[in-house]
Amino acid sequence: MKKILITAVLLLLFAPLTAQWKPAGNKIKTAWAEKIDPNNVLAEYPRPIMERSDWKNLNGLWDYAIRPKGKSIPAKYDGKILVPFAAESSLSGVMKEVGDSNELWYHTNFEVPLNWNGKSILLHFGAVDWRADIWVNDIKVGSHEGGYTPFYFDITPFLKDGSQTLVVKVWDPTSEGPQPRGKQVDEPEGIWYTPVSGIWQTVWMEPVAKKSLRNLRIVPNIDNGTITVSAQTDGTGFGDIVEVTAFDGTTAIATAKASVGQDLVLSIDNAKLWTPESPFLYNLSAKLISGETTTDEIKSYFGMRKISMKKDEYGIIRMQLNNKDYFQFGPLDQGWWPDGLYTAPTDEALKYDIVKTKELGFNMIRKHVKVEPARWYTHCDRLGVLVWQDMPNGDKSPRWQNRQYFDGTELKRTPESERIYRTEWKDIMDYLYSHPSIVVWVPFNEAWGQFKTEEITEWTKAYDPSRLVNSASGGNFYRTGDIVDLHNYPGPEMYLYDAQRTNVLGEYGGIGLPLEGHLWKPDNNWGYIKFKNSKETTAEYVKYAKELKKLVEAGFSAAVYTQTTDVEGEVNGFMTYDRKVDKMNIPEVKSVNLEVINAFQD
């Protein structure tokens, strides 16, 4: 009897800890939603391309409050929110709109491990949409604008003994502001989706020495058989040294040392080239040495690959991978989830769409007006997928003109709007610069927020000459950048050709199939063209692929099919929005996709 009573008391004590969270609402959900443990959310190391051995995850149940804009720190909170899921999402446990007239407040307590004493403590946020203000122990430590890039603060001076208090305030104007927001709008409909406000990627801490490595920029050169590593550091002085070593597996193959601020060049003899078919990655270690002491060490990786263009024997400019003609073919990937919105429920889920893309025979993904967590790009690096990275759109749209070179007036942004765009685009490029999977930057899509196209394109190309720039995907073309990118629905079509650039079909398809029980909007869904079953849908896809194959021979160097999954009211995915059903015959799709890819490869 005594044991039963003790057990009952323990259950009463601990039950509230788990009972205070459950998914909100009655929308469809993925199978991964059932696997979420609120005490162990997205527990994987969040930044694999720059990994330290010691870190602490702060994800979990925090206090939250939604208050009118301009109010002070709340004295009382509204309830619990599961970080890092946005307030509008089911998995947050909240599923409430925030809106541009309100601010979203977070509160939690954390402890710093005792063995971190003497180190600088960095507080990291994977991404917060959009403007974030941070307090530690009632002291404001900093602010950040930008909904898609990581940021951190050194919070060491503000720490005390014992438990620490963390407060975060977020304001997100969504479609009422000029900031990059992708497909988020206040009133979702059609191709526009639910707002995402607040913390939506992992919050974490790590200890570093006073002299530490801040960032590595890794650029391969397969023609010279080298990589160049640029290391940014903090707290360093004259005489401090950076040492970088490349590994094939666990075998060291090259080492270089240089004083801080100098580039390091390593020779990679007989390099194993990275391709989607063979995505070989070398390991890399970087050390910061001061005198005889190694003050910091990180683990990284790199791939030896080159993306370029070259005129073929018929005068057509073709995309090349590692100096060989290579057709790039993949889906338009929105990166949305019915339960987590911007945030995948688990790392397994985050990886799943990439694995499925490979199963379909594709070698590329166009990441559409969204930026993913760092682990997504590492999954692409490891699995072998080329990535076209869009800049998330913002502000308003000028006139869209897609069947000739643009002869209209571009959007005239305010100085503040222009500053926001330039800052966030540079931050995105800095964040993703070293990932070998990324081969194309896309500053603008379909005139959404498009301004100063030639200037932005030339800046992008100069900032990263190692990749191609697709300056205006789907219209408002200028004779700038590397690519002319056509959009056409539903079937493929080539209605414009540029002999000085590589020509691609940046969007086509949109074959819809609504499946009962897997619909976000059961009574309001659409596709560019709709069918009644998988057989009909697959047949239409194969028909389009056969047409595309002829256009590849005529001049296309890449194509993007819409899309990976259904999203909210859209039912034109290879998979349902909950990822529970494949809507086409995968072997048939893979077979015809490989026909298209192999249409002109060496």
XYZ file of C-alpha atoms in Angstrom:
602
model
C 0.000 0.000 0.000
C 2.864 2.389 0.882
C 4.495 1.840 -2.549
C 1.201 2.564 -4.277
C 0.789 5.828 -2.356
C 4.353 6.946 -3.166
C 3.823 6.166 -6.842
C 0.563 8.100 -6.875
C 2.228 11.132 -5.259
C 5.065 11.081 -7.805
C 2.593 10.887 -10.666
C 0.715 13.884 -9.289
C 3.941 15.837 -8.938
C 5.267 15.182 -12.422
C 2.047 14.909 -14.429
C 1.644 18.706 -14.737
C 5.072 18.961 -16.378
C 3.967 16.900 -19.357
C 0.273 17.786 -19.260
C 0.937 21.471 -19.886
C 1.787 20.793 -23.538
C -0.105 19.144 -26.357
C -0.497 20.055 -30.031
C -3.172 22.694 -30.498
C -6.022 22.720 -32.986
C -7.488 19.999 -35.186
C -5.456 20.415 -38.398
C -3.758 17.409 -40.001
C -0.379 16.444 -38.537
C 2.666 14.418 -39.512
C 3.528 11.107 -37.876
C 6.548 12.789 -36.284
C 4.284 15.022 -34.186
C 3.501 11.981 -32.063
C 7.205 11.473 -31.323
C 7.821 14.892 -29.767
C 9.030 14.900 -26.176
C 8.624 18.443 -24.789
C 11.614 17.799 -22.550
C 13.856 16.836 -25.473
C 12.921 18.893 -28.552
C 15.175 18.925 -31.641
C 18.081 17.719 -29.543
C 20.625 17.339 -32.374
C 23.622 19.663 -32.598
C 22.248 22.670 -34.483
C 25.304 23.778 -36.530
C 27.166 20.727 -37.921
C 29.416 22.693 -40.289
C 31.026 24.405 -37.284
C 30.828 22.020 -34.370
C 32.231 22.302 -30.861
C 32.164 19.463 -28.367
C 30.320 21.270 -25.569
C 26.873 22.859 -25.806
C 23.464 22.997 -24.129
C 20.015 22.943 -25.730
C 17.468 25.427 -24.322
C 14.478 24.212 -26.340
C 11.406 23.196 -24.360
C 8.441 24.674 -22.545
C 8.780 28.404 -21.892
C 6.268 30.947 -20.623
C 4.642 33.137 -23.267
C 2.411 36.179 -23.478
C 0.869 38.160 -26.346
C 0.615 41.850 -25.470
C -0.089 45.100 -27.338
C 3.002 46.608 -28.909
C 5.011 48.929 -26.671
C 4.196 47.343 -23.310
C 6.847 46.475 -20.701
C 7.889 42.967 -19.656
C 4.735 41.117 -18.545
C 4.163 40.588 -14.833
C 2.105 37.508 -15.684
C 2.259 35.175 -18.683
C -0.570 33.549 -20.640
C 0.681 29.973 -20.512
C 3.318 27.652 -21.960
C 4.757 27.551 -25.462
C 6.950 24.784 -26.850
C 10.129 26.392 -28.211
C 11.161 26.430 -31.066
C 7.709 26.210 -32.675
C 6.097 29.468 -33.823
C 3.102 30.754 -31.864
C 0.749 30.197 -34.831
C 1.722 26.528 -35.155
C -0.030 23.533 -33.650
C 3.160 22.141 -32.121
C 3.744 25.306 -30.112
C 0.680 24.344 -28.087
C -0.595 27.892 -28.636
C -1.797 28.220 -32.249
C -2.758 31.890 -31.897
C -2.232 34.777 -34.284
C 0.082 37.485 -32.990
C -0.335 40.242 -35.588
C 1.603 43.427 -36.239
C -0.117 45.367 -33.409
C 1.084 42.912 -30.764
C 4.384 41.598 -29.433
C 5.159 38.059 -28.406
C 6.975 37.650 -25.090
C 8.913 34.608 -23.892
C 10.313 33.787 -20.457
C 12.399 30.876 -19.189
C 15.035 30.013 -16.619
C 18.268 28.174 -17.328
C 21.468 27.170 -15.587
C 25.037 27.347 -16.837
C 27.029 24.134 -16.259
C 29.624 24.588 -13.527
C 32.425 23.264 -15.726
C 31.911 26.247 -18.036
C 33.375 28.601 -15.445
C 36.086 30.825 -16.889
C 34.678 30.585 -20.412
C 32.667 33.087 -22.418
C 29.048 31.922 -22.653
C 27.390 32.444 -26.043
C 23.602 32.415 -26.278
C 22.522 31.324 -29.789
C 19.212 31.700 -31.612
C 18.825 29.667 -34.819
C 16.177 32.049 -36.171
C 13.537 34.403 -34.786
C 10.936 36.075 -36.983
C 11.359 39.048 -37.083
C 12.685 41.636 -34.583
C 13.956 40.199 -31.302
C 15.030 41.903 -28.064
C 16.841 39.816 -25.466
C 17.143 40.247 -21.683
C 19.277 38.118 -19.367
C 18.677 38.602 -15.641
C 16.666 41.773 -16.347
C 19.479 43.318 -18.397
C 18.897 43.927 -22.095
C 21.824 42.281 -23.863
C 20.933 43.034 -27.491
C 18.522 43.082 -30.413
C 18.376 41.432 -33.825
C 16.392 41.959 -37.019
C 15.996 39.178 -39.575
C 13.750 36.159 -39.611
C 15.996 33.629 -41.363
C 19.525 33.793 -39.971
C 21.230 32.771 -36.727
C 22.562 35.259 -34.205
C 24.145 35.159 -30.778
C 25.179 37.270 -27.795
C 28.025 36.896 -25.346
C 26.050 36.902 -22.095
C 28.986 36.258 -19.732
C 28.972 39.682 -18.014
C 25.268 39.398 -17.207
C 25.289 36.007 -15.499
C 24.898 35.411 -11.766
C 25.181 32.449 -9.432
C 22.512 29.783 -9.759
C 19.482 30.066 -12.000
C 19.436 32.599 -14.866
C 16.408 34.385 -16.326
C 15.940 34.797 -20.076
C 13.267 37.045 -21.599
C 12.693 37.482 -25.347
C 10.369 39.983 -27.012
C 9.452 39.532 -30.686
C 7.620 41.793 -33.098
C 6.665 40.474 -36.534
C 4.620 42.682 -38.906
C 4.217 39.847 -41.457
C 2.593 41.297 -44.607
C 2.177 44.730 -43.017
C 5.939 45.341 -43.138
C 8.646 45.490 -45.846
C 10.852 42.791 -44.282
C 11.604 39.419 -45.957
C 8.742 37.058 -45.077
C 8.474 34.525 -47.899
C 4.925 33.235 -48.297
C 3.610 34.413 -44.936
C 0.579 36.713 -45.074
C -1.968 37.929 -42.561
C -4.827 36.407 -44.553
C -3.600 33.067 -46.012
C -5.139 32.003 -49.299
C -3.996 30.227 -52.468
C -0.204 30.252 -52.671
C 0.077 32.357 -49.472
C 0.370 30.748 -46.075
C -0.043 31.177 -42.320
C 2.161 33.740 -40.500
C 5.144 32.477 -38.510
C 5.968 34.677 -35.521
C 8.702 34.355 -32.924
C 11.328 31.722 -32.226
C 11.251 28.983 -34.870
C 14.710 27.416 -34.632
C 16.756 25.989 -31.776
C 17.901 28.156 -28.875
C 21.185 26.970 -27.408
C 24.349 27.899 -25.502
C 28.014 27.040 -25.780
C 31.170 27.957 -23.878
C 34.152 29.405 -25.757
C 37.554 30.712 -24.737
C 38.226 34.446 -24.679
C 40.192 33.853 -27.876
C 37.939 31.906 -30.207
C 36.946 31.114 -33.790
C 33.807 32.935 -34.920
C 33.335 31.605 -38.448
C 34.982 29.672 -41.285
C 34.491 30.406 -44.969
C 35.573 27.451 -47.121
C 35.930 27.750 -50.901
C 37.014 24.741 -53.011
C 38.947 25.035 -56.278
C 38.952 21.743 -58.150
C 40.967 23.195 -61.042
C 43.891 23.971 -58.726
C 43.223 21.079 -56.338
C 42.978 23.418 -53.327
C 40.621 24.805 -50.731
C 40.873 28.288 -49.285
C 39.808 28.768 -45.673
C 39.132 32.221 -44.244
C 38.795 32.232 -40.464
C 37.136 34.985 -38.486
C 38.160 35.193 -34.829
C 37.284 36.994 -31.603
C 39.633 38.285 -28.914
C 42.809 37.511 -30.851
C 45.970 39.572 -31.097
C 49.344 39.746 -32.769
C 51.063 36.374 -32.867
C 47.935 34.232 -32.640
C 47.737 31.463 -35.238
C 45.000 29.514 -37.019
C 45.815 25.909 -37.966
C 43.569 23.999 -40.360
C 43.806 20.282 -41.188
C 41.882 18.382 -43.858
C 41.018 14.711 -43.390
C 39.970 11.917 -45.688
C 37.963 10.016 -43.090
C 40.319 10.019 -40.120
C 43.533 10.334 -42.158
C 45.085 13.806 -42.229
C 45.929 14.774 -45.823
C 46.835 18.467 -45.624
C 47.634 21.101 -43.007
C 48.195 24.848 -43.147
C 48.985 27.536 -40.557
C 48.656 31.311 -40.771
C 48.438 34.293 -38.501
C 44.904 35.430 -37.758
C 43.399 37.449 -40.576
C 45.285 35.566 -43.308
C 43.683 33.041 -45.668
C 44.839 29.441 -45.486
C 45.274 27.400 -48.668
C 45.416 23.608 -48.493
C 46.354 21.320 -51.380
C 43.942 18.428 -51.861
C 45.815 16.006 -54.090
C 43.796 13.708 -56.344
C 40.629 15.183 -54.939
C 37.493 13.092 -54.635
C 34.862 15.292 -56.236
C 31.477 15.948 -54.633
C 28.449 15.162 -56.817
C 24.833 14.150 -56.123
C 25.775 10.660 -57.271
C 28.846 10.549 -54.989
C 28.593 13.213 -52.281
C 32.024 12.733 -50.749
C 32.856 15.104 -47.908
C 36.270 15.724 -46.419
C 36.494 16.428 -42.710
C 38.176 19.571 -41.455
C 39.494 20.725 -38.110
C 40.404 24.292 -37.228
C 42.435 25.325 -34.191
C 43.185 28.723 -32.730
C 46.627 28.738 -31.121
C 47.948 31.427 -28.789
C 51.541 30.814 -27.763
C 51.694 27.142 -26.884
C 48.000 26.862 -26.064
C 45.126 25.761 -28.293
C 42.349 28.073 -27.140
C 39.625 26.857 -29.503
C 38.985 23.942 -31.831
C 36.065 23.194 -34.114
C 35.102 20.395 -36.497
C 33.842 21.100 -39.996
C 33.753 19.561 -43.467
C 33.924 20.518 -47.135
C 33.181 19.156 -50.581
C 35.349 19.525 -53.668
C 32.937 20.690 -56.339
C 32.615 23.399 -58.969
C 29.530 24.952 -60.534
C 30.035 26.798 -63.836
C 28.712 27.350 -67.363
C 30.165 26.572 -70.781
C 29.021 26.839 -74.403
C 28.453 23.419 -75.962
C 29.146 22.347 -79.552
C 25.796 23.797 -80.667
C 26.429 27.193 -79.073
C 24.095 26.565 -76.115
C 25.406 27.685 -72.726
C 25.089 24.688 -70.424
C 25.395 24.392 -66.680
C 28.346 22.312 -65.637
C 29.207 20.446 -62.462
C 32.904 19.757 -62.006
C 33.592 20.892 -65.593
C 31.081 18.480 -67.143
C 27.675 19.268 -68.624
C 25.118 18.454 -65.949
C 21.348 18.906 -66.079
C 19.910 20.031 -62.759
C 16.403 18.773 -62.032
C 14.459 19.030 -58.814
C 11.300 20.082 -57.008
C 10.215 23.444 -55.689
C 10.580 22.893 -51.956
C 8.542 25.254 -49.750
C 9.712 23.784 -46.448
C 6.336 24.033 -44.661
C 4.781 21.608 -42.164
C 1.100 21.255 -41.175
C 1.963 20.971 -37.497
C 5.149 23.058 -37.177
C 4.679 25.540 -40.072
C 8.305 26.714 -40.652
C 9.715 24.168 -38.190
C 9.965 20.451 -38.892
C 8.712 18.374 -35.935
C 11.954 16.391 -35.673
C 15.340 16.142 -37.379
C 14.163 12.897 -38.975
C 11.286 14.835 -40.525
C 13.629 17.619 -41.678
C 15.722 15.022 -43.500
C 12.755 13.080 -44.879
C 11.836 15.428 -47.730
C 15.439 15.380 -48.987
C 15.551 11.578 -48.879
C 12.249 11.436 -50.772
C 13.608 13.892 -53.357
C 16.504 11.524 -54.002
C 14.126 8.550 -54.226
C 12.237 10.402 -56.968
C 15.458 10.554 -59.003
C 16.074 14.285 -58.629
C 19.519 15.816 -58.118
C 18.497 19.344 -57.072
C 16.125 21.279 -54.800
C 15.003 24.850 -55.227
C 14.513 26.147 -51.679
C 11.635 28.517 -52.308
C 11.543 31.919 -50.543
C 12.582 30.348 -47.244
C 15.859 29.595 -45.466
C 16.195 26.370 -43.489
C 18.019 25.458 -40.261
C 21.706 24.631 -40.706
C 21.058 20.909 -40.290
C 18.893 20.886 -43.451
C 21.831 22.077 -45.564
C 24.139 19.538 -43.918
C 21.648 16.806 -44.833
C 21.807 18.047 -48.445
C 25.614 18.082 -48.290
C 25.721 14.503 -46.986
C 22.950 13.023 -49.124
C 24.057 14.749 -52.321
C 21.528 17.342 -53.491
C 22.255 20.582 -55.331
C 20.440 23.580 -53.821
C 19.166 26.779 -55.391
C 18.701 29.208 -52.527
C 16.003 31.845 -52.864
C 16.012 35.127 -50.992
C 12.705 35.280 -49.072
C 10.657 38.032 -50.632
C 9.293 41.090 -48.870
C 7.775 44.524 -49.449
C 5.487 45.025 -52.476
C 5.666 43.876 -56.095
C 6.086 45.981 -59.223
C 4.481 44.961 -62.516
C 5.317 41.348 -63.449
C 6.449 40.808 -67.025
C 7.589 37.295 -67.878
C 7.631 36.798 -71.650
C 10.189 39.394 -72.700
C 12.999 41.439 -71.234
C 11.667 43.878 -68.651
C 10.834 47.367 -69.909
C 8.839 48.678 -66.942
C 9.554 50.495 -63.690
C 11.020 48.537 -60.797
C 9.810 48.839 -57.225
C 11.174 51.893 -55.470
C 11.791 50.814 -51.898
C 12.126 53.163 -48.979
C 15.698 53.538 -47.643
C 14.692 51.442 -44.622
C 13.209 48.661 -46.765
C 16.304 48.624 -48.977
C 18.576 48.497 -45.926
C 16.650 45.540 -44.533
C 16.858 43.622 -47.830
C 20.587 44.194 -48.302
C 21.410 43.332 -44.691
C 19.390 40.136 -44.635
C 20.531 38.899 -48.064
C 24.178 39.336 -47.049
C 23.496 37.597 -43.721
C 21.882 34.652 -45.535
C 24.843 34.314 -47.897
C 27.311 34.516 -44.993
C 25.334 31.890 -43.084
C 25.330 29.386 -45.961
C 28.568 30.257 -47.770
C 30.528 27.078 -46.957
C 27.863 24.480 -47.821
C 28.904 22.590 -50.983
C 25.287 21.743 -51.830
C 24.421 25.374 -52.615
C 25.168 26.188 -56.256
C 22.760 29.003 -57.202
C 21.688 32.208 -55.429
C 18.236 33.589 -56.346
C 17.796 37.232 -55.227
C 14.276 37.735 -56.658
C 11.264 35.624 -57.615
C 8.446 36.723 -59.957
C 8.846 40.458 -59.241
C 8.072 39.932 -55.532
C 9.777 42.942 -53.929
C 12.085 43.265 -56.935
C 14.211 46.425 -57.062
C 17.577 47.512 -58.484
C 17.884 44.090 -60.121
C 21.135 44.703 -61.959
C 22.846 46.255 -58.945
C 21.726 43.496 -56.547
C 22.718 40.811 -59.043
C 26.178 42.225 -59.643
C 26.761 42.631 -55.912
C 25.667 39.033 -55.294
C 27.981 37.758 -58.017
C 30.926 39.774 -56.691
C 30.309 38.691 -53.101
C 30.342 35.022 -54.099
C 32.003 34.422 -57.481
C 32.072 30.659 -56.840
C 28.337 30.212 -57.548
C 25.815 31.111 -60.244
C 23.284 33.915 -59.787
C 19.687 33.542 -60.979
C 18.758 37.194 -60.641
C 15.036 37.100 -61.492
C 13.335 33.718 -61.355
C 10.220 33.728 -63.493
C 10.188 37.178 -65.062
C 11.260 40.828 -65.066
C 14.451 39.754 -66.844
C 17.494 41.961 -67.278
C 20.643 41.117 -69.194
C 22.479 40.455 -65.971
C 23.426 37.402 -63.946
C 24.049 33.912 -65.260
C 20.544 32.570 -65.861
C 17.284 33.274 -67.667
C 14.613 31.481 -65.625
C 11.148 30.875 -67.136
C 7.988 29.886 -65.243
C 5.136 28.146 -67.020
C 2.118 26.210 -65.710
C 1.095 23.523 -66.000
C 3.272 22.051 -68.783
C 6.864 22.974 -69.681
C 7.457 25.622 -72.328
C 10.415 27.581 -73.684
C 9.145 31.014 -74.734
C 12.337 33.061 -74.316
C 15.961 32.187 -75.066
C 19.213 34.000 -74.270
C 22.327 32.916 -76.158
C 24.599 34.608 -73.572
C 23.159 32.900 -70.488
C 22.107 29.491 -69.374
C 18.372 28.927 -69.810
C 16.242 27.153 -67.212
C 12.629 26.324 -66.446
C 12.434 27.581 -62.860
C 8.837 26.432 -62.248
C 6.311 24.227 -64.021
C 3.855 21.457 -63.187
C 1.566 21.864 -60.221
C -0.374 18.650 -60.923
C -2.987 18.440 -58.182
C -4.524 15.472 -56.404
C -6.633 16.128 -53.283
C -6.772 13.144 -50.932
C -9.496 13.009 -48.318
C -8.166 12.822 -44.762
C -4.901 14.546 -45.722
C -6.155 18.048 -46.500
C -5.317 21.229 -44.587
C -8.383 22.886 -46.140
C -10.839 20.085 -47.007
C -13.302 22.501 -48.651
C -10.853 24.899 -50.304
C -7.933 23.314 -52.117
C -6.429 23.742 -55.560
C -3.764 22.724 -58.062
C -2.798 24.202 -61.425
C -4.457 21.136 -62.900
C -6.288 18.454 -60.881
C -6.838 14.712 -61.241
C -8.751 12.013 -59.387
C -6.169 9.327 -58.664
C -2.466 8.473 -58.564
C -2.484 6.711 -61.935
C -3.810 9.786 -63.764
C -1.476 12.118 -61.856
C 1.584 9.997 -62.604
C 0.652 9.739 -66.293
C 0.369 13.525 -66.542
C 3.730 13.956 -64.819
C 5.389 11.512 -67.239
C 3.804 13.339 -70.189
C 5.262 16.651 -69.028
C 8.666 15.056 -68.407
C 8.755 13.727 -71.974
C 7.987 17.245 -73.242
C 10.686 18.644 -70.964
C 13.225 16.183 -72.319
C 12.795 17.669 -75.802
C 13.287 21.171 -74.388
C 16.458 20.041 -72.622
C 17.876 19.051 -75.978
C 16.751 22.444 -77.342
C 18.450 24.503 -74.658
C 17.231 24.123 -71.065
C 19.990 23.391 -68.523
C 17.756 22.906 -65.480
C 14.133 22.524 -64.452
C 12.093 22.814 -61.257
C 8.815 20.943 -60.765
C 6.142 22.327 -58.436
C 6.299 20.802 -55.824
C 7.666 18.530 -53.060
C 4.556 18.416 -50.863
C 1.095 19.857 -50.639
C 1.125 23.102 -48.626
C -1.980 24.359 -46.837
C -4.558 24.838 -49.633
C -2.228 23.656 -52.424
C -2.607 19.999 -53.391
C 0.083 19.813 -56.094
C 2.778 17.935 -54.166
C 4.432 14.591 -54.723
C 3.348 13.958 -51.134
C 0.409 15.017 -49.028
C 1.057 17.882 -46.607
C 1.272 15.428 -43.696
C 3.824 13.330 -45.647
C 1.722 10.204 -45.081
C 0.909 9.437 -48.726
C 3.018 9.471 -51.896
C 0.636 10.730 -54.588
C 2.527 9.456 -57.622
C 4.164 6.175 -58.560
C 7.731 6.748 -57.380
C 9.489 4.186 -59.648
C 7.771 5.638 -62.739
C 8.645 9.192 -61.737
C 12.245 8.250 -61.003
C 12.639 6.465 -64.330
C 11.445 9.403 -66.410
C 13.359 11.904 -64.273
C 16.596 10.052 -64.990
C 15.758 10.180 -68.708
C 15.487 13.955 -68.473
C 18.691 14.329 -66.436
C 20.658 12.148 -68.825
C 19.433 13.934 -71.948
C 22.706 15.779 -72.494
C 25.168 14.824 -69.755
C 28.665 13.838 -70.781
